[in-house]
């Protein structure tokens, strides 16, 4: 673990400043930097064999990729909030029906993952554990599901436009 302490002392401030530049949010920058070192701690074996230059590059890549993952997750949640009105779905029967209708449009494999993530509020790691698939595959399926729903909704919107004409 001394390699993590060494990397922390050497690169923490640089990573935090880099994160601040890309997020423009001090709290999120702090979270990104901390998560980068948490991931570094779980990859000590890899870091031990990398050169100093590659270690630094690895840290910055992890930070950037984690930020991208967070942004994708937020975008996915915003789209679900807009399209499915999940907050009101519990109390509003129409909104709940809309949400269930959208969920039913998904292929079964995607439906299961989306249901677990947004209705059961499971993390991608928890879903991966229950389905015995990699965490990255869960995130990929979530992105695939939102793209699928976007295409379906675009078709429905276009159909409605023609119906009104």
Short mmCIF file of C-alpha atoms in Angstrom, two decimals:
data_model
loop_
_atom_site.label_atom_id
_atom_site.label_comp_id
_atom_site.label_asym_id
_atom_site.label_seq_id
_atom_site.Cartn_x
_atom_site.Cartn_y
_atom_site.Cartn_z
CA UNK A 1 0.00 0.00 0.00
CA UNK A 2 2.99 2.30 0.24
CA UNK A 3 2.81 2.79 -3.53
CA UNK A 4 -0.69 4.25 -3.12
CA UNK A 5 0.54 6.64 -0.43
CA UNK A 6 3.43 7.66 -2.67
CA UNK A 7 1.13 8.24 -5.64
CA UNK A 8 -1.33 10.11 -3.43
CA UNK A 9 1.37 12.46 -2.15
CA UNK A 10 2.72 13.00 -5.64
CA UNK A 11 -0.44 13.29 -7.74
CA UNK A 12 -3.49 14.05 -5.59
CA UNK A 13 -3.42 17.81 -6.10
CA UNK A 14 -2.74 17.47 -9.82
CA UNK A 15 -5.67 15.07 -10.18
CA UNK A 16 -7.97 17.29 -8.12
CA UNK A 17 -7.09 20.34 -10.24
CA UNK A 18 -7.59 18.35 -13.44
CA UNK A 19 -10.98 17.18 -12.17
CA UNK A 20 -11.90 20.74 -11.23
CA UNK A 21 -11.08 21.89 -14.77
CA UNK A 22 -13.29 19.26 -16.37
CA UNK A 23 -16.20 19.43 -13.89
CA UNK A 24 -16.08 23.05 -12.67
CA UNK A 25 -17.41 21.72 -9.36
CA UNK A 26 -15.11 21.49 -6.32
CA UNK A 27 -17.13 18.76 -4.60
CA UNK A 28 -17.30 16.59 -7.68
CA UNK A 29 -13.59 17.18 -8.33
CA UNK A 30 -12.83 15.98 -4.81
CA UNK A 31 -15.02 12.90 -5.30
CA UNK A 32 -13.33 12.07 -8.61
CA UNK A 33 -9.85 12.36 -7.12
CA UNK A 34 -10.78 10.21 -4.12
CA UNK A 35 -12.44 7.55 -6.27
CA UNK A 36 -9.36 7.47 -8.50
CA UNK A 37 -7.22 6.50 -5.52
CA UNK A 38 -9.81 3.99 -4.32
CA UNK A 39 -9.55 2.31 -7.71
CA UNK A 40 -5.77 2.55 -7.57
CA UNK A 41 -5.84 0.72 -4.24
CA UNK A 42 -7.65 -2.18 -5.89
CA UNK A 43 -5.09 -2.28 -8.72
CA UNK A 44 -1.84 -2.23 -6.73
CA UNK A 45 -0.40 -5.19 -8.65
CA UNK A 46 -0.81 -3.36 -11.94
CA UNK A 47 0.62 -0.12 -10.58
CA UNK A 48 3.67 -1.96 -9.24
CA UNK A 49 4.68 -3.11 -12.72
CA UNK A 50 4.03 0.20 -14.51
CA UNK A 51 6.69 2.84 -15.00
CA UNK A 52 6.22 6.16 -13.20
CA UNK A 53 5.05 7.84 -16.39
CA UNK A 54 2.48 5.10 -17.04
CA UNK A 55 1.25 5.23 -13.44
CA UNK A 56 0.54 8.93 -13.81
CA UNK A 57 -1.19 8.33 -17.13
CA UNK A 58 -3.23 5.50 -15.61
CA UNK A 59 -4.42 7.72 -12.75
CA UNK A 60 -5.52 10.51 -15.08
CA UNK A 61 -7.25 8.03 -17.39
CA UNK A 62 -9.14 6.46 -14.49
CA UNK A 63 -10.29 9.88 -13.32
CA UNK A 64 -11.43 10.91 -16.79
CA UNK A 65 -13.23 7.60 -17.41
CA UNK A 66 -14.96 7.71 -14.02
CA UNK A 67 -16.16 11.23 -14.80
CA UNK A 68 -17.52 9.96 -18.12
CA UNK A 69 -19.32 7.10 -16.34
CA UNK A 70 -20.89 9.56 -13.90
CA UNK A 71 -21.99 11.85 -16.72
CA UNK A 72 -23.58 8.94 -18.59
CA UNK A 73 -25.39 7.87 -15.45
CA UNK A 74 -26.72 11.36 -14.84
CA UNK A 75 -27.84 11.70 -18.45
CA UNK A 76 -29.62 8.34 -18.25
CA UNK A 77 -31.36 9.33 -15.00
CA UNK A 78 -32.39 12.72 -16.41
CA UNK A 79 -33.93 11.06 -19.45
CA UNK A 80 -35.82 8.60 -17.27
CA UNK A 81 -36.97 11.45 -15.02
CA UNK A 82 -38.24 13.35 -18.05
CA UNK A 83 -39.77 10.48 -19.98
CA UNK A 84 -41.02 8.24 -17.24
CA UNK A 85 -41.66 10.76 -14.46
CA UNK A 86 -40.41 8.26 -11.91
CA UNK A 87 -40.89 10.62 -8.97
CA UNK A 88 -44.60 10.92 -9.64
CA UNK A 89 -45.03 7.33 -10.78
CA UNK A 90 -45.64 6.13 -7.24
CA UNK A 91 -48.61 8.43 -6.67
CA UNK A 92 -49.90 9.03 -10.19
CA UNK A 93 -51.43 5.94 -11.80
CA UNK A 94 -51.10 7.38 -15.33
CA UNK A 95 -47.40 8.11 -14.86
CA UNK A 96 -46.89 4.64 -13.42
CA UNK A 97 -48.59 3.13 -16.47
CA UNK A 98 -46.42 5.23 -18.79
CA UNK A 99 -43.30 4.04 -16.98
CA UNK A 100 -44.37 0.42 -17.15
CA UNK A 101 -45.29 0.79 -20.83
CA UNK A 102 -41.84 2.16 -21.62
CA UNK A 103 -40.24 -0.64 -19.64
CA UNK A 104 -42.29 -3.22 -21.54
CA UNK A 105 -40.89 -1.92 -24.86
CA UNK A 106 -37.41 -3.08 -23.86
CA UNK A 107 -36.09 -6.54 -24.76
CA UNK A 108 -36.24 -8.89 -21.72
CA UNK A 109 -32.51 -8.75 -20.89
CA UNK A 110 -32.44 -4.96 -20.92
CA UNK A 111 -35.79 -4.75 -19.10
CA UNK A 112 -34.45 -6.77 -16.19
CA UNK A 113 -31.35 -4.60 -15.81
CA UNK A 114 -33.29 -1.32 -16.08
CA UNK A 115 -35.89 -2.56 -13.59
CA UNK A 116 -33.21 -3.52 -11.09
CA UNK A 117 -31.37 -0.22 -11.51
CA UNK A 118 -34.24 2.26 -11.48
CA UNK A 119 -37.07 0.53 -9.65
CA UNK A 120 -35.09 -1.54 -7.14
CA UNK A 121 -32.35 1.13 -6.93
CA UNK A 122 -29.54 -1.43 -7.22
CA UNK A 123 -26.06 -0.28 -8.22
CA UNK A 124 -24.46 -1.61 -11.38
CA UNK A 125 -22.09 -3.66 -9.19
CA UNK A 126 -25.03 -5.25 -7.34
CA UNK A 127 -26.79 -6.04 -10.61
CA UNK A 128 -23.57 -7.51 -12.00
CA UNK A 129 -23.31 -9.73 -8.94
CA UNK A 130 -26.84 -11.07 -9.24
CA UNK A 131 -26.54 -11.70 -12.98
CA UNK A 132 -22.90 -12.90 -12.81
CA UNK A 133 -21.79 -10.50 -15.53
CA UNK A 134 -19.14 -7.77 -15.41
CA UNK A 135 -20.08 -4.35 -14.01
CA UNK A 136 -19.08 -2.74 -17.31
CA UNK A 137 -21.56 -4.98 -19.15
CA UNK A 138 -24.36 -3.74 -16.90
CA UNK A 139 -23.45 -0.12 -17.70
CA UNK A 140 -23.30 -0.98 -21.40
CA UNK A 141 -26.77 -2.54 -21.26
CA UNK A 142 -28.13 0.54 -19.46
CA UNK A 143 -26.76 2.78 -22.24
CA UNK A 144 -28.18 0.40 -24.85
CA UNK A 145 -31.60 0.54 -23.15
CA UNK A 146 -31.74 4.33 -23.13
CA UNK A 147 -30.72 4.49 -26.79
CA UNK A 148 -33.40 1.91 -27.60
CA UNK A 149 -36.04 3.98 -25.77
CA UNK A 150 -34.89 7.15 -27.50
CA UNK A 151 -35.35 5.52 -30.90
CA UNK A 152 -38.78 4.18 -29.90
CA UNK A 153 -39.90 7.57 -28.56
CA UNK A 154 -38.64 9.37 -31.66
CA UNK A 155 -40.72 7.04 -33.82
CA UNK A 156 -43.78 7.60 -31.58
CA UNK A 157 -43.33 11.38 -31.70
CA UNK A 158 -43.05 11.30 -35.49
CA UNK A 159 -46.17 9.11 -35.71
CA UNK A 160 -48.07 11.59 -33.53
CA UNK A 161 -46.98 14.47 -35.75
CA UNK A 162 -48.37 12.71 -38.81
CA UNK A 163 -51.61 11.86 -36.98
CA UNK A 164 -52.19 15.54 -36.16
CA UNK A 165 -51.56 16.74 -39.73
#
